[in-house]
Each structure stands twice: as structure tokens, then as C-alpha cells.
CSV table of C-alpha atoms in Angstrom, one decimal:
chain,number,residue,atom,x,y,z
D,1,UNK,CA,0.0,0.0,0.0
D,2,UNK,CA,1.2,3.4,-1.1
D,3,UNK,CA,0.4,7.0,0.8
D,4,UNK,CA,0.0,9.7,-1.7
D,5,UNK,CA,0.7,12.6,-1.3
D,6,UNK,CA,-2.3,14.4,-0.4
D,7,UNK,CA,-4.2,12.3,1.0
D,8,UNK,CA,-5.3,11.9,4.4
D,9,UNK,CA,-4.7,9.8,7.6
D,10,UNK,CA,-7.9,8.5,7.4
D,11,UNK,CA,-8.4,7.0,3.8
D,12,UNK,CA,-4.8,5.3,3.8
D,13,UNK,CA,-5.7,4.0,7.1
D,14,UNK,CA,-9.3,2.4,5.3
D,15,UNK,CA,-7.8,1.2,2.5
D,16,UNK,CA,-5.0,-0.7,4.5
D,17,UNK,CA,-7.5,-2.4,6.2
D,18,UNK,CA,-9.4,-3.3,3.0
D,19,UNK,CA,-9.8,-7.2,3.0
D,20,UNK,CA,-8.2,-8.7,0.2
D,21,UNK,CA,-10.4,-9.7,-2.7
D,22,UNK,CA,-11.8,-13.0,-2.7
D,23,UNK,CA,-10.6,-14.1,-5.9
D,24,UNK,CA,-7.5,-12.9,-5.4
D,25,UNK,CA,-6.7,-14.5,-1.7
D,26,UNK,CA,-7.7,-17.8,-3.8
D,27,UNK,CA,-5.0,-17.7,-6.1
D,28,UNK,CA,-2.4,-17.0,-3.9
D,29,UNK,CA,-3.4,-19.9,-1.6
D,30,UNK,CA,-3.3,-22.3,-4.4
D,31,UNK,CA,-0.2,-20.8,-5.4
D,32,UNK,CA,1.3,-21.5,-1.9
D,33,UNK,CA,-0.2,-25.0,-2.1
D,34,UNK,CA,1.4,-25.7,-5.0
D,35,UNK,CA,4.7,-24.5,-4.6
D,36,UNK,CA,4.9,-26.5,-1.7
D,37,UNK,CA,4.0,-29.2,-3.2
D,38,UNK,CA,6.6,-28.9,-6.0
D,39,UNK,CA,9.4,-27.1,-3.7
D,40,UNK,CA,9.0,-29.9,-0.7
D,41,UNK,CA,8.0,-33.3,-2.1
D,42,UNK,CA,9.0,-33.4,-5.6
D,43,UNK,CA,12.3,-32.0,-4.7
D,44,UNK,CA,13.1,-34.5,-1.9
D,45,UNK,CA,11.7,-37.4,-4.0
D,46,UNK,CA,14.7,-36.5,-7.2
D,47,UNK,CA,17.1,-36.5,-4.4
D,48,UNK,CA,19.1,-40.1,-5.2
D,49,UNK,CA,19.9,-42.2,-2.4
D,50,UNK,CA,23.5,-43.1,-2.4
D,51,UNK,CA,23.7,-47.1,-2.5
D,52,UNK,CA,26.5,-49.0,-0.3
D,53,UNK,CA,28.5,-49.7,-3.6
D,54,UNK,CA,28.7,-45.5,-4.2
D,55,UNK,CA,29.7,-45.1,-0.7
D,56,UNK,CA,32.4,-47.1,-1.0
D,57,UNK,CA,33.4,-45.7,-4.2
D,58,UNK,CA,33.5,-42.4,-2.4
D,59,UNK,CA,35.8,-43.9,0.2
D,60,UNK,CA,38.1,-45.0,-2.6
D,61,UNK,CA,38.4,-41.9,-4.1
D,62,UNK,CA,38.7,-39.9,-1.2
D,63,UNK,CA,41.8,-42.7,-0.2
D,64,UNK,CA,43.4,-41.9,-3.2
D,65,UNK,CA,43.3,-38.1,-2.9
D,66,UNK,CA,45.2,-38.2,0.2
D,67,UNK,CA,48.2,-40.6,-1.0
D,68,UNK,CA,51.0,-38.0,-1.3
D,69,UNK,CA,53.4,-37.5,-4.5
D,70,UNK,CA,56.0,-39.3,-3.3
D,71,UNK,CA,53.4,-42.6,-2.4
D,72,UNK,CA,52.3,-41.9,-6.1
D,73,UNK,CA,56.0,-41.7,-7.2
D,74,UNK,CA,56.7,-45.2,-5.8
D,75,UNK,CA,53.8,-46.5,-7.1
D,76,UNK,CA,54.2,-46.0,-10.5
D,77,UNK,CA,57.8,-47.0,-10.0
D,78,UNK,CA,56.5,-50.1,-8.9
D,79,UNK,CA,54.5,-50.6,-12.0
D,80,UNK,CA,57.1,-49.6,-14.5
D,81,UNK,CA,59.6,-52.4,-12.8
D,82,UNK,CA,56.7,-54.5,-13.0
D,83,UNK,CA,55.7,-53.7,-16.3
D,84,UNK,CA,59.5,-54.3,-17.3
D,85,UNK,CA,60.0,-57.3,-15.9
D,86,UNK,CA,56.9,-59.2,-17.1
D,87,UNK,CA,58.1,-58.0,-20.9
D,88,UNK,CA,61.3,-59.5,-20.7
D,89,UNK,CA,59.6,-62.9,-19.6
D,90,UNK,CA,57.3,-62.3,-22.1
D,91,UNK,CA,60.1,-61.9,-24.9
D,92,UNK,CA,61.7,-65.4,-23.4
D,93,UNK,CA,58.2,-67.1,-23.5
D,94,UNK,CA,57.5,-66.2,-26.7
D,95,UNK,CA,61.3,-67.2,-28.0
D,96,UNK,CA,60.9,-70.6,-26.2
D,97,UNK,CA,57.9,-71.2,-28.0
D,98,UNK,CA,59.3,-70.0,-31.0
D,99,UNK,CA,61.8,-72.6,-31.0
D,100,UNK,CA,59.8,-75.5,-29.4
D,101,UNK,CA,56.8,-75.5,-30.7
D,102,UNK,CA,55.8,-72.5,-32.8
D,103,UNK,CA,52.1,-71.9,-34.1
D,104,UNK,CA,51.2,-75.1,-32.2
D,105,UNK,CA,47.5,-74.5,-31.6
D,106,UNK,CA,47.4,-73.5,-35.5
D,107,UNK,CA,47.3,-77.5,-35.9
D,108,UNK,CA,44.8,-78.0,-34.0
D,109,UNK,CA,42.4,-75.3,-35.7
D,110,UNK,CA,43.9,-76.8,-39.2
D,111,UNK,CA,42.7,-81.1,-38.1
D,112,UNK,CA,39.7,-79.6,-36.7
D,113,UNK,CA,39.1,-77.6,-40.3
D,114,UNK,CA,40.2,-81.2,-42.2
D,115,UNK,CA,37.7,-83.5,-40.5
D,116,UNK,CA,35.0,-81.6,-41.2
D,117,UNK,CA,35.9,-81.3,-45.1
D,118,UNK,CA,36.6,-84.9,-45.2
D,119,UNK,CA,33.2,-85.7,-43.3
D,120,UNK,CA,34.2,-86.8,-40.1
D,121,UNK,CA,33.7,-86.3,-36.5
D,122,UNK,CA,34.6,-82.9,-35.5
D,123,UNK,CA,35.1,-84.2,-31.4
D,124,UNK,CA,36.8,-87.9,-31.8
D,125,UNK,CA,37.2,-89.9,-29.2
D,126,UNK,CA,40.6,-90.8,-28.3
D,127,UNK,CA,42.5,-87.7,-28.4
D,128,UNK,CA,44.6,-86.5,-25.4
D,129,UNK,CA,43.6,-83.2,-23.6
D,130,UNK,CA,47.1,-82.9,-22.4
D,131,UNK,CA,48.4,-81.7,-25.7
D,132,UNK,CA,47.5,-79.3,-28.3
D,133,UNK,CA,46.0,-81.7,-30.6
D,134,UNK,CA,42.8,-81.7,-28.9
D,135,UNK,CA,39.9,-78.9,-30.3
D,136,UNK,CA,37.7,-77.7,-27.6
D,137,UNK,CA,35.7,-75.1,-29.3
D,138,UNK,CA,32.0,-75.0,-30.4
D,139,UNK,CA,32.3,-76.0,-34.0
D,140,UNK,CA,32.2,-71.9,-35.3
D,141,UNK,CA,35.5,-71.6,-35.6
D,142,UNK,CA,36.3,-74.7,-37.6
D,143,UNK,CA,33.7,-74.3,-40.0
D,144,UNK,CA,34.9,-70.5,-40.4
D,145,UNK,CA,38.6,-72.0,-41.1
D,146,UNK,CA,37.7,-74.8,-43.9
D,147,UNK,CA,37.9,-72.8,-46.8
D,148,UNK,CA,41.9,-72.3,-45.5
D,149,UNK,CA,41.9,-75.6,-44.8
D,150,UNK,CA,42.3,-76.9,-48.2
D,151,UNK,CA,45.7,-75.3,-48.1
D,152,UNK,CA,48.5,-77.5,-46.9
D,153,UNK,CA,49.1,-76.7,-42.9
D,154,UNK,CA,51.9,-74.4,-43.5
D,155,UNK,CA,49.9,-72.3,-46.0
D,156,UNK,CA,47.2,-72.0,-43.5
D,157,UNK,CA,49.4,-71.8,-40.6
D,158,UNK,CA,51.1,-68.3,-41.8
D,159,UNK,CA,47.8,-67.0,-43.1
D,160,UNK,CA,46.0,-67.6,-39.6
D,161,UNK,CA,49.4,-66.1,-37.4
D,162,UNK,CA,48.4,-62.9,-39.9
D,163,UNK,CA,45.1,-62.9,-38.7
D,164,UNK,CA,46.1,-63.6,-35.1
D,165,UNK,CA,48.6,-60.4,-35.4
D,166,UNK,CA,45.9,-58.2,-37.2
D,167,UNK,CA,43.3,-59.0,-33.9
D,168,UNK,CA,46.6,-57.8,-31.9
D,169,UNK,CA,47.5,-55.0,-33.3
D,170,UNK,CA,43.8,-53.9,-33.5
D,171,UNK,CA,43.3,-54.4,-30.1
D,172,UNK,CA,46.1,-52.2,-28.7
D,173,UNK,CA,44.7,-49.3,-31.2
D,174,UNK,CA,41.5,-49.6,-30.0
D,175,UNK,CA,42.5,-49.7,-26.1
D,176,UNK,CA,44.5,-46.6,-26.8
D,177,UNK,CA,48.2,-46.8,-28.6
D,178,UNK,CA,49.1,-43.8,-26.3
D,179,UNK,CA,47.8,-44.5,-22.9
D,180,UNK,CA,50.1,-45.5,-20.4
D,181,UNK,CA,47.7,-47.6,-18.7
D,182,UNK,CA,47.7,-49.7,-21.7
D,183,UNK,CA,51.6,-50.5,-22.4
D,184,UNK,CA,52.0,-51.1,-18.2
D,185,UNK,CA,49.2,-53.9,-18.7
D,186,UNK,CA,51.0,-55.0,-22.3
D,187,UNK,CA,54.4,-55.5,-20.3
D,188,UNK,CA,52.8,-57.2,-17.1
D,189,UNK,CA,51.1,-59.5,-19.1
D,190,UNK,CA,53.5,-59.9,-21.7
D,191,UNK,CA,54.1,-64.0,-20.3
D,192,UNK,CA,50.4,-64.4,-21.5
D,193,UNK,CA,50.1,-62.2,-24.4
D,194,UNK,CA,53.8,-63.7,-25.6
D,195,UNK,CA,52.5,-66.7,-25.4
D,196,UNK,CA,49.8,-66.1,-27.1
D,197,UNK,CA,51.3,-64.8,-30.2
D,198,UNK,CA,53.6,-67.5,-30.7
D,199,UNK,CA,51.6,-70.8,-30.7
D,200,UNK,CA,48.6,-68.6,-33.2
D,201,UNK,CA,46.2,-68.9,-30.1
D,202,UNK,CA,42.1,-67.4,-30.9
D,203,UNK,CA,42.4,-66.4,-27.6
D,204,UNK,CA,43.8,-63.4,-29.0
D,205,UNK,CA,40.8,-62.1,-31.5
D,206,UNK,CA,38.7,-63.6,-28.7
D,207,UNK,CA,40.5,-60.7,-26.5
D,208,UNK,CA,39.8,-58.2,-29.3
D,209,UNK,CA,36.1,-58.8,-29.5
D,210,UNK,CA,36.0,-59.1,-25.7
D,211,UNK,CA,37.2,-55.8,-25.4
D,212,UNK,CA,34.4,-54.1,-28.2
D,213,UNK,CA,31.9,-55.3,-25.7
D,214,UNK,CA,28.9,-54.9,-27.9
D,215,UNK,CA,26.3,-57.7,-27.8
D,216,UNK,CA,27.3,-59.2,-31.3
D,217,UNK,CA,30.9,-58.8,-30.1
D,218,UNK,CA,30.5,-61.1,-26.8
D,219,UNK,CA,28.5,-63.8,-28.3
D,220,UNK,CA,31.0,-64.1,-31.2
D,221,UNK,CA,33.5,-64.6,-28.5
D,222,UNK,CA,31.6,-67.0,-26.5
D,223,UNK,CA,30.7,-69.2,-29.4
D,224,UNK,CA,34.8,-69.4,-29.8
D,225,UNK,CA,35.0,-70.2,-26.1
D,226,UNK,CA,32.1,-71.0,-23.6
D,227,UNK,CA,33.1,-68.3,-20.9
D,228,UNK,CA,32.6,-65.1,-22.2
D,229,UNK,CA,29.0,-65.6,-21.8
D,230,UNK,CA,29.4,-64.5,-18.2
D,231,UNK,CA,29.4,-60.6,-19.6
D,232,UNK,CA,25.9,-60.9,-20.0
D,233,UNK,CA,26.2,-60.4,-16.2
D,234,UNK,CA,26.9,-57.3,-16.7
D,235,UNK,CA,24.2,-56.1,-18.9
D,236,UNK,CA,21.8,-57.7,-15.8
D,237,UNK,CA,23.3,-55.5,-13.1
D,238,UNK,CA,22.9,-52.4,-15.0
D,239,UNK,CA,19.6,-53.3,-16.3
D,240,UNK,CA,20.3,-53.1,-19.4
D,241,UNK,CA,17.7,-55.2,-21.0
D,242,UNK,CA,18.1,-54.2,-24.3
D,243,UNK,CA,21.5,-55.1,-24.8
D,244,UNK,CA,20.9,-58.4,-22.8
D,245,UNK,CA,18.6,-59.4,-25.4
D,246,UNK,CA,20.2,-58.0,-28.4
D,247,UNK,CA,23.3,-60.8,-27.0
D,248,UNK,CA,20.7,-63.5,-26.5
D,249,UNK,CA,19.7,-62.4,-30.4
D,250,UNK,CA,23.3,-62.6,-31.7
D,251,UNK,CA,23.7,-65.8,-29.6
D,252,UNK,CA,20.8,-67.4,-31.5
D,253,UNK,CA,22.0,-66.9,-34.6
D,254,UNK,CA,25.3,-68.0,-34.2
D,255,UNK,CA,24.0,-70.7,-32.9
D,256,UNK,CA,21.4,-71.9,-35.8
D,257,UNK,CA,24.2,-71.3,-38.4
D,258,UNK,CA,26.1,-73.9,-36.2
D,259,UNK,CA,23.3,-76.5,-36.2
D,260,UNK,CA,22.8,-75.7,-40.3
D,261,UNK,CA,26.0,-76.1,-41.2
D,262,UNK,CA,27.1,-78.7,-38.4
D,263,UNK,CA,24.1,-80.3,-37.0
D,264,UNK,CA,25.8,-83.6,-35.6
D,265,UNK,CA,28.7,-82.2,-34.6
D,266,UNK,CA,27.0,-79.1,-32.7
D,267,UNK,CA,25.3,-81.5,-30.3
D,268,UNK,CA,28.2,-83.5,-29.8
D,269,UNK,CA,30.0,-80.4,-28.6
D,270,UNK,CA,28.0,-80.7,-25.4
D,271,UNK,CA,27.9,-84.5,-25.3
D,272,UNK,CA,32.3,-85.1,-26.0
D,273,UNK,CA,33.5,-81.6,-24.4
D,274,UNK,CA,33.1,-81.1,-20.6
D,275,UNK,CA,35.1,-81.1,-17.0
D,276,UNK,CA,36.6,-84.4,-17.9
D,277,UNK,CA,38.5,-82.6,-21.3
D,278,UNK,CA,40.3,-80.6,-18.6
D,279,UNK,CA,43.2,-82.8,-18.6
D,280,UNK,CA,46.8,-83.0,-16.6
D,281,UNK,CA,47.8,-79.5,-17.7
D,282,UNK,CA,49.3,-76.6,-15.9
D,283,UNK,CA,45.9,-75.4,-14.6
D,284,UNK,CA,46.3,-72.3,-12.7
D,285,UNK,CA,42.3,-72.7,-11.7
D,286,UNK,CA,40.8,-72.8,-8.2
D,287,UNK,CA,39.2,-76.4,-9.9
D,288,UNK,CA,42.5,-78.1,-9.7
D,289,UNK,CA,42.3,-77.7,-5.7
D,290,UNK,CA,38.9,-78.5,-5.6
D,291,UNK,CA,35.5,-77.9,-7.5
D,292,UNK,CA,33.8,-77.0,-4.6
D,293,UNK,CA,36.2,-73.5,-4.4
D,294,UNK,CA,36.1,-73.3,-7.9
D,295,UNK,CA,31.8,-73.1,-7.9
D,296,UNK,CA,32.3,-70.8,-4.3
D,297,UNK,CA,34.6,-68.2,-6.0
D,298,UNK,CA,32.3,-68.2,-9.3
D,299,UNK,CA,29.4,-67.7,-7.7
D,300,UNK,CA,31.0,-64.9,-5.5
D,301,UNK,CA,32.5,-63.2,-8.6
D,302,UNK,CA,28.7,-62.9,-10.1
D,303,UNK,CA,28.0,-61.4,-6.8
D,304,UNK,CA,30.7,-59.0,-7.7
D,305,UNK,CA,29.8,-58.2,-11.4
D,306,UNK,CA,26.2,-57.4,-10.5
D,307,UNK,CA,26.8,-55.2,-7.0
D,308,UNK,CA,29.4,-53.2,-9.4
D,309,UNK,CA,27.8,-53.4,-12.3
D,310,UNK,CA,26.9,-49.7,-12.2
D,311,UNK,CA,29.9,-48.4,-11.0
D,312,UNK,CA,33.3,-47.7,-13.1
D,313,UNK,CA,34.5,-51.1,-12.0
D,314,UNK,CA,31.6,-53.1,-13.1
D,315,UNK,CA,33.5,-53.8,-16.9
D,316,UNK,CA,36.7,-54.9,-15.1
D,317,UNK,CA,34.8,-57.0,-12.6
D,318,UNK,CA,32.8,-58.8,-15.6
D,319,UNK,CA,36.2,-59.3,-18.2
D,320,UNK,CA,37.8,-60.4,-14.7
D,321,UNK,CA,35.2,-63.1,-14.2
D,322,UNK,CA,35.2,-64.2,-18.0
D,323,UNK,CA,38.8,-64.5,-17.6
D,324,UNK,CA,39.3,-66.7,-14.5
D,325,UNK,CA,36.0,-68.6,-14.5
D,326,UNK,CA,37.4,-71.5,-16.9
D,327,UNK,CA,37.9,-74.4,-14.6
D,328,UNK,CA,40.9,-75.1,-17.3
D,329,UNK,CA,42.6,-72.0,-16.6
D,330,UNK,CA,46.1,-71.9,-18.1
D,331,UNK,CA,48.7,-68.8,-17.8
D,332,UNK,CA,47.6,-67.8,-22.1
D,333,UNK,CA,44.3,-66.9,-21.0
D,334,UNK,CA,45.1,-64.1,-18.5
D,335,UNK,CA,45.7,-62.1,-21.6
D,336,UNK,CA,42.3,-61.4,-21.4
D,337,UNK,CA,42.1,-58.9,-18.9
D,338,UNK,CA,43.4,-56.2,-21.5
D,339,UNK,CA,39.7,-56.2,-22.5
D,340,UNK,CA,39.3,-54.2,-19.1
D,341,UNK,CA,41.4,-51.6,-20.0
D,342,UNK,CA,38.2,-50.0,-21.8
D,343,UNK,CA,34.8,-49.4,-20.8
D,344,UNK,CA,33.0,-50.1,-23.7
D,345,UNK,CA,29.5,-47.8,-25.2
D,346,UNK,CA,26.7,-48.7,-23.7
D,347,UNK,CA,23.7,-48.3,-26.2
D,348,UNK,CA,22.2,-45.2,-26.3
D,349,UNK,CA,24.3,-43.6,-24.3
D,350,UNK,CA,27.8,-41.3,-24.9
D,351,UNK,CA,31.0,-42.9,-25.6
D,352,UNK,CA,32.5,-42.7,-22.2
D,353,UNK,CA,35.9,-42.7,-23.9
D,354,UNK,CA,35.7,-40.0,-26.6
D,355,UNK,CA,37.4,-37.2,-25.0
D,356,UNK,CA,36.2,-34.9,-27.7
D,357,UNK,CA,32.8,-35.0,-26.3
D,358,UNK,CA,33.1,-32.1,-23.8
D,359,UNK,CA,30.3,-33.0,-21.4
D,360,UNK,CA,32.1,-36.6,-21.4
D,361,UNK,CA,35.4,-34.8,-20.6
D,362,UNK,CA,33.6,-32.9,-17.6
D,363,UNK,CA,31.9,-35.7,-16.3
D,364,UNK,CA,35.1,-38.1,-16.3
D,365,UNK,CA,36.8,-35.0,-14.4
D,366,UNK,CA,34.8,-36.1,-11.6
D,367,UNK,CA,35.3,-39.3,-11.4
């Protein structure tokens, strides 16, 4: 209320205690209504709940915050030596190899490709699981390698180490050629990944299609070897159906071109390949010191993928699990766990590893 000049004590004093108009006092108690309504409840309903896995998330980033520079110093001291060291073992692995036995598993993708040209059983009884005779695939890959299998072995042999390479060298440029993080794995896995290299092992394109981590990508891996199917895991804990169905799709298909092209032999992957194919190997498995540990740790580790599933760790902790989960678990296989090195796109969603994306570059700032 304003007091004009001119006007009297009395009149201001009359209109000041003027009731408000009715329509008026209506609107501004529905105003006050609502804007409680949207100020108080709304607002407190929006506000998330941190879970026990972001607490402890938290906790791990506020732990590394306070490690000094010279704790930092000695760490990454600590991984260079380490990084060092398991690249000269590598190099000696892979020489070893190189003169023993070189592109050894090449012969058993090459008899697998054979037997199923000539017609005959692509799992025959009678072959030892202690050497690298032995084919312990679903039949995909052999019926992928038959056209190179009319070659003579060492025709087939050079042209499947080139492939073997090319899944190599495409894996390190899609991890990243110039992070650190990824040559410090390269060199502390070098035993594996030399390994690896040498005796023309699939575990190696397996690794590269492990590491895309697309649903067509997984499922293409676990139709060379039973374990990556454990990823899907991952998909579950961040309920991500769409992608978990998209890789129950892709493992459909891949699975009807099997039984079309390989009926017999499809279903006797399941009857002639199981625990007892393990064999008297260098197993580095919990299942050589008893099953019982091995099923504990496995089911633990699912506990694992799904409670981090929707954290920054849940990739690692799912290509961790596909990794170690084989109850034949030999020291080639840990080259797997490069696929960790790179959170793959999730569908939908902003590459969490294009650094030209600024609201990607903000958000990992964060982190």
C-alpha cells in the first residue's frame, strides 16, 4: 500500500484495512499450495539415495586423494619395474615357444578344419587333452577355417598367425596406442600375451572382441570359447535389457548357423567336451584344488559383477570373471584382462571414452 501525497490519515488508514479480494486471496493460496508441493516433495523425492557400492566408491576416491606424491612416485615406479619385468619374460616365453613349438594351436584349428571337409567327427574320441591336438571349441571356428583348410598346414598356418597379429595390433589401437595404462598392462602381461602370439592362439581375436563389448561382439567370443558368456552379467546389473537381449539375439544366430552347417557335430560339442576334457595341464584354476572353491569363487564373482555393475568397475569386474572362470585356466588366458582396460559404449548412451565429447570430458573429471 502506497500513501499519496495528499491524502489523508484516514483514507490510507481504510484502505490498509481493505480485505483482500476474494478471488484474489484464492490464487495465492493455491499458489502457496502448490509450490509447496513442488518445492518440498517433488524435490526431496529427485534426491538419489547413495547405495553402499557408491559409498564405497567415495571412500576410494577420497583414499586416493590423500596418497601423497611421493606414495604416487613409488607407485608407478613399482609398476614400470613390474611392467619391465613381465616384458622380458614375455620376450623369453614367446622365443621358447618360437623354437619348441611354434604356431602349435594352429594345428589344432587346421585337423579340426580337415575332419570336417573330409566328413568326419569334429570331437573324436581318443584324443589327449594334455596336448594341443585336442579342439575344444564349439564348432564356429572350424567351420569359419575350412575354406583355409584346403591349403597345406603351412599355407594355413602363416595365413592364420596374420590374422592372429591383425586381432593384436587392432586391439592395442583400440585400447588406446598412447595411454600409459595400456603398455603397463601389455608389459605385465607380456608371459600371456607372448604366449599367445607365438603358438597362433584365438584367444587373441577372442580378447579383441572381448574388449568391443557390444552384444554381437561377446556372443562371437563366446561361441569361440564357452566363458565369455558371463558378460551378460553385466548387462543384468545395469539393467540393461536391451542389450541383454540383443546378445541372447546374436547368440541365436550363431547358434542356428552352427546346427545348419554342423548339425551332428553341434550336439556333440555338449555331449564329448566337458570337466573331464580338462586334462593333466598346468591349470592355474581354483578347480584343480577343488570344484567346490572353484563353484564358491564363481558364484562370488557374479555377486561381484552385478553389486558393481553400475559403478566404473563393473566392466573390469565382468572381463575379470570371463577370464578366471574357466575351470581349465592356463597362464595364455590371462591375456584377457586387457579387454578391461576400456569401458566399452553402452547403447544409447555417450561414448565414455571420446574425449572430444566435452560433457564426457567434464563428467570423467569427476570421477
Amino acid at each position: 500500500m502506497i500513501w499519496r501525497r495528499g491524502e489523508s490519515q484516514e483514507s490510507y488508514d481504510a484502505q490498509r484495512n481493505q480485505p483482500a479480494r476474494p478471488w484474489l486471496r484464492g490464487a495465492q493460496a493455491v499458489f502457496r499450495e502448490d509450490a509447496k508441493e513442488v518445492v518440498l516433495e517433488k524435490w526431496d523425492d529427485e534426491i538419489p539415495q547413495p547405495t553402499v557400492v557408491d559409498e564405497a566408491a567415495d571412500a576410494a576416491r577420497r583414499a586416493r586423494a590423500q596418497l601423497g606424491p611421493t606414495t604416487r612416485h613409488v607407485v608407478n615406479l613399482l609398476l614400470f619395474a613390474a611392467a619391465v619385468i613381465g616384458a622380458v619374460a614375455g620376450v623369453a616365453v614367446a622365443w621358447m615357444h618360437i623354437v619348441n613349438d611354434p604356431l602349435a594351436d594352429a594345428r589344432a584349428y587346421y585337423d579340426a578344419a580337415v575332419r570336417l571337409n573330409q566328413g568326419r567327427p569334429l570331437y573324436p574320441e581318443g584324443i589327449s587333452p594334455n596336448g594341443n591336438e585336442i579342439y575344444l571349441y564349439p564348432p564356429l571356428l572350424a567351420l569359419a577355417l575350412r575354406p583355409l583348410a584346403l591349403l597345406p598346414f603351412e599355407a594355413f598356418a602363416l595365413l592364420w598367425e596374420l590374422v592372429v597379429i591383425a586381432a593384436f595390433v587392432a586391439l592395442v589401437r583400440y585400447l588406446g596406442v598412447r595411454r600409459k595404462a595400456v603398455w603397463l598392462a601389455i608389459g605385465i602381461l607380456g608371459v600371456p600375451i607372448g604366449w599367445c602370439l607365438t603358438i597362433a592362439q584365438a584367444h587373441v581375436p577372442l580378447t579383441f572382441l572381448l574388449a568391443l563389448g557390444q552384444p554381437w561382439s561377446i556372443a562371437l567370443a563366446a561361441n569361440l570359447k564357452l566363458t565369455p558368456v558371463v558378460v551378460a552379467i553385466w548387462w543384468l546389473g545395469r539393467r540393461d535389457f536391451q542389450s541383454f537381449m540383443a546378445f541372447l539375439a546374436w547368440m541365436g544366430l550363431f547358434a542356428a548357423i552352427q546346427v545348419a552347417l554342423a548339425t551332428s557335430d553341434s550336439v556333440a560339442f555338449f555331449s564329448s567336451v566337458g570337466l573331464e576334457q580338462i586334462g593333466e595341464v598346468r591349470n592355474i584354476s581354483p578347480y584343480a584344488i577343488s570344484p567346490a572353491l572353484w563353484i564358491g569363487l564363481v558364484l562370488v564373482g557374479i555377486l561381484v559383477v552385478l553389486a558393481l555393475a553400475r559403478t566404473r568397475w563393473g566392466w573390469a569386474a565382468a572381463v575379470t570373471l570371463a577370464t578366471v572362470s574357466p575351470p581349465r585356466l592356463l597362464v595364455y588366458m590371462l591375456m584377457g584382462l586387457l579387454a578391461a582396460l576400456r569401458h566399452p559404449r553402452i547403447a544409447g548412451e555417450p561414448d565414455p571414452n571420446d574425449l572430444s565429447d566435452p560433457s564426457m570430458v567434464y563428467g570423467r573429471s569427476f570421477r
